[in-house]
């Protein structure tokens, strides 16, 4: 029984140690047509993983596809003719190591183009 207790506490310590120093930063903005969220899971001073969620909230049916550009101090990304699934795009899994990481004071901008229209959103840090 002592052995099982030791294993339990050891595994708990390992899991908790892996979470130390990690912080999640949320940036968001909403317009009449779009809601955009950018999430950065910062693991250390030079590694992070990020995700981008774009959701159509306008009137009528969502467009079938969009093009977008994301600009931030840590880099950018873009997608052309990205298909929407139930009015939403989720771009996940971008990971970098040995790179500049997202900070609360960063300016993050997303431009969305669809059906001959264009909107630019300046995302704000959400605590």
Short mmCIF file of C-alpha atoms in Angstrom, two decimals:
data_model
loop_
_atom_site.label_atom_id
_atom_site.label_comp_id
_atom_site.label_asym_id
_atom_site.label_seq_id
_atom_site.Cartn_x
_atom_site.Cartn_y
_atom_site.Cartn_z
CA UNK A 1 0.00 0.00 0.00
CA UNK A 2 2.89 2.38 0.79
CA UNK A 3 4.26 1.67 -2.68
CA UNK A 4 0.98 2.69 -4.35
CA UNK A 5 0.77 5.85 -2.25
CA UNK A 6 4.34 6.76 -3.24
CA UNK A 7 3.57 6.17 -6.95
CA UNK A 8 0.41 8.32 -6.72
CA UNK A 9 2.22 11.27 -5.10
CA UNK A 10 5.18 10.95 -7.46
CA UNK A 11 2.95 11.02 -10.57
CA UNK A 12 0.96 13.96 -9.18
CA UNK A 13 4.20 15.90 -8.59
CA UNK A 14 5.38 15.17 -12.15
CA UNK A 15 2.10 16.40 -13.65
CA UNK A 16 2.02 19.54 -11.53
CA UNK A 17 5.65 20.35 -12.28
CA UNK A 18 4.88 20.25 -16.01
CA UNK A 19 2.22 22.94 -15.52
CA UNK A 20 4.44 25.33 -13.57
CA UNK A 21 5.32 28.45 -15.50
CA UNK A 22 2.75 27.77 -18.21
CA UNK A 23 0.21 30.51 -18.76
CA UNK A 24 -2.62 30.86 -21.22
CA UNK A 25 -3.28 34.22 -22.84
CA UNK A 26 -6.63 34.95 -24.50
CA UNK A 27 -7.18 37.69 -27.09
CA UNK A 28 -10.61 38.40 -28.56
CA UNK A 29 -12.65 40.81 -30.65
CA UNK A 30 -16.11 40.79 -32.12
CA UNK A 31 -17.77 42.71 -34.96
CA UNK A 32 -21.19 42.59 -36.51
CA UNK A 33 -20.13 39.58 -38.59
CA UNK A 34 -17.24 37.84 -36.84
CA UNK A 35 -15.94 36.72 -33.46
CA UNK A 36 -12.22 35.99 -33.37
CA UNK A 37 -10.28 34.38 -30.52
CA UNK A 38 -6.53 33.85 -30.35
CA UNK A 39 -5.15 31.63 -27.58
CA UNK A 40 -1.47 31.34 -26.71
CA UNK A 41 -0.29 28.67 -24.27
CA UNK A 42 3.11 29.97 -23.23
CA UNK A 43 5.23 27.13 -21.84
CA UNK A 44 8.45 29.07 -21.29
CA UNK A 45 10.20 32.28 -22.29
CA UNK A 46 10.85 30.87 -25.76
CA UNK A 47 8.15 28.28 -26.51
CA UNK A 48 4.41 28.40 -27.02
CA UNK A 49 1.52 26.78 -28.83
CA UNK A 50 -1.27 28.88 -30.33
CA UNK A 51 -4.77 28.48 -31.65
CA UNK A 52 -7.07 30.70 -33.70
CA UNK A 53 -10.88 30.48 -33.72
CA UNK A 54 -12.91 32.46 -36.23
CA UNK A 55 -16.71 32.27 -35.95
CA UNK A 56 -19.31 33.83 -38.25
CA UNK A 57 -21.97 35.58 -36.13
CA UNK A 58 -23.53 37.73 -38.86
CA UNK A 59 -27.05 37.51 -40.20
CA UNK A 60 -27.93 34.87 -42.75
CA UNK A 61 -25.93 31.85 -43.71
CA UNK A 62 -22.21 31.71 -43.05
CA UNK A 63 -19.98 31.93 -46.11
CA UNK A 64 -18.66 28.61 -47.40
CA UNK A 65 -15.05 29.77 -47.22
CA UNK A 66 -12.96 32.75 -46.17
CA UNK A 67 -9.43 34.04 -46.44
CA UNK A 68 -7.71 35.43 -43.37
CA UNK A 69 -4.47 37.01 -42.31
CA UNK A 70 -3.19 37.15 -38.73
CA UNK A 71 -0.47 39.65 -37.83
CA UNK A 72 1.28 39.70 -34.46
CA UNK A 73 4.73 40.62 -33.11
CA UNK A 74 5.59 36.92 -32.86
CA UNK A 75 4.76 36.23 -36.50
CA UNK A 76 1.80 35.84 -38.75
CA UNK A 77 -0.23 33.28 -40.54
CA UNK A 78 -2.74 33.24 -43.32
CA UNK A 79 -5.24 30.95 -44.93
CA UNK A 80 -6.78 31.19 -48.37
CA UNK A 81 -10.15 29.67 -49.19
CA UNK A 82 -10.48 28.10 -45.75
CA UNK A 83 -13.72 26.12 -45.47
CA UNK A 84 -16.02 26.99 -42.59
CA UNK A 85 -17.53 24.14 -40.61
CA UNK A 86 -20.85 25.24 -39.06
CA UNK A 87 -19.72 28.86 -39.46
CA UNK A 88 -16.42 28.28 -37.66
CA UNK A 89 -12.74 27.91 -38.44
CA UNK A 90 -10.37 26.43 -35.87
CA UNK A 91 -6.67 26.58 -36.64
CA UNK A 92 -4.85 24.77 -33.87
CA UNK A 93 -1.52 23.17 -33.26
CA UNK A 94 0.97 25.90 -34.13
CA UNK A 95 3.94 25.30 -31.85
CA UNK A 96 7.27 27.02 -31.71
CA UNK A 97 10.37 26.50 -29.61
CA UNK A 98 13.30 28.90 -29.52
CA UNK A 99 11.01 31.70 -30.63
CA UNK A 100 9.53 34.96 -29.39
CA UNK A 101 6.34 34.29 -27.42
CA UNK A 102 3.07 36.17 -27.08
CA UNK A 103 2.73 38.76 -24.31
CA UNK A 104 -0.33 40.51 -22.87
CA UNK A 105 0.64 43.83 -24.46
CA UNK A 106 1.00 42.47 -27.99
CA UNK A 107 -1.11 43.92 -30.78
CA UNK A 108 -2.77 41.12 -32.72
CA UNK A 109 -4.75 41.89 -35.85
CA UNK A 110 -6.88 39.57 -37.98
CA UNK A 111 -8.25 40.49 -41.41
CA UNK A 112 -11.04 38.36 -42.88
CA UNK A 113 -12.15 38.41 -46.51
CA UNK A 114 -15.33 36.74 -47.75
CA UNK A 115 -17.74 37.26 -50.63
CA UNK A 116 -16.10 40.51 -51.76
CA UNK A 117 -16.16 41.94 -48.20
CA UNK A 118 -13.34 42.55 -45.74
CA UNK A 119 -13.12 43.26 -42.01
CA UNK A 120 -10.09 43.87 -39.80
CA UNK A 121 -10.29 43.11 -36.09
CA UNK A 122 -7.80 44.36 -33.49
CA UNK A 123 -7.83 41.67 -30.82
CA UNK A 124 -7.71 42.68 -27.17
CA UNK A 125 -6.20 40.78 -24.26
CA UNK A 126 -8.92 39.27 -22.03
CA UNK A 127 -8.06 38.49 -18.41
#
